[in-house]
Amino acid sequence: MKESLAVIGGSGAYHLLAKSELGEEKECVTLDTPFGKSAPIHRFYSGSQSFLFLSRHGEKDYSIAAPFVNYRANIYALKECGVERIISWSGPGIISSAFRPGDFVVPHDIIDETRKRESTFYKDKGLGFIRQNTPFCPQIHEALCETLHSADLAHRTDGVYICTEGPRLESSAEIRKFRIIGADLVGMTLAPETFLARELEMCYAALCYLTNYAEGVVEREFREGELFEGMQTREEQF
């Protein structure tokens, strides 16, 4: 299985697999890597475009929370499949009042606040001094922005994504701290994924769909039984 483009799906990606909404599936493999088994990797054809698809949180439901995703195995396996470019989607919360639920954002920078994840391929190898001047690929970033503009979808072409350890959500005090250090969005999945792809010389960029305001940003009533009790749709805003 050799393809140059891969898409890594975030929360809810398994719905697309179940509904066969990604195109015509040709094959699916799970690779053994030096870091364990990867998540299943699917090859799809959509029109004239073929690509690989990996659902980081599970195939049939949300069974793997962000701290327990085997990021190294997944990124290594995609490299073994010949992948050169990765588009990753994420559904972060909003810290900055400049953003709204329901918008798309193509972030330009990232802050890593994770604590316990295996975050490098250079363990026990020395060196590993990889520059992060542009952690997200400028070419993919531009292509995503152009696509969103062409589709007339509300979007922002910049934003700083801060990645927390999870699986718990953040406290109001943590969100205030993150705002002070320059974060606009908060999620749990783009680190160490971003940095691992860079270590293996793969171009990587993220597409974010904003799901909710982070804790303490706006007053929201508690909604019993909902995963994100702070989730707010654009319809609710207006």
Coordinates of C-alpha atoms in Angstrom, one line a residue, residues 106-114 132-136 158-164 181-187 190-191 194-195:
V106 CA -6.2 26.2 9.9
P107 CA -3.7 26.8 12.8
H108 CA -0.3 28.2 12.1
D109 CA 1.4 27.3 15.4
I110 CA 1.2 24.9 18.3
I111 CA 2.1 24.8 22.0
D112 CA 2.7 21.4 23.6
E113 CA 1.4 21.0 27.1
T114 CA 1.3 17.2 27.1
Q132 CA 10.0 24.0 14.7
N133 CA 10.0 27.4 13.0
T134 CA 7.0 26.4 11.0
P135 CA 5.5 23.3 12.6
F136 CA 2.7 23.1 10.1
D158 CA -4.3 31.4 11.6
G159 CA -4.5 30.4 15.2
V160 CA -2.3 28.9 18.0
Y161 CA -3.4 25.5 19.1
I162 CA -2.4 24.3 22.6
C163 CA -2.4 20.6 23.2
T164 CA -3.2 19.3 26.7
I181 CA 0.8 32.6 26.8
G182 CA -0.9 33.1 23.5
A183 CA -3.2 30.1 22.8
D184 CA -6.3 30.6 20.7
L185 CA -7.6 27.0 20.7
V186 CA -7.3 24.0 23.0
G187 CA -7.4 20.3 22.1
L190 CA -2.1 17.5 17.5
A191 CA 0.9 16.8 19.8
T194 CA 2.8 17.3 14.5
F195 CA 6.4 16.8 15.7

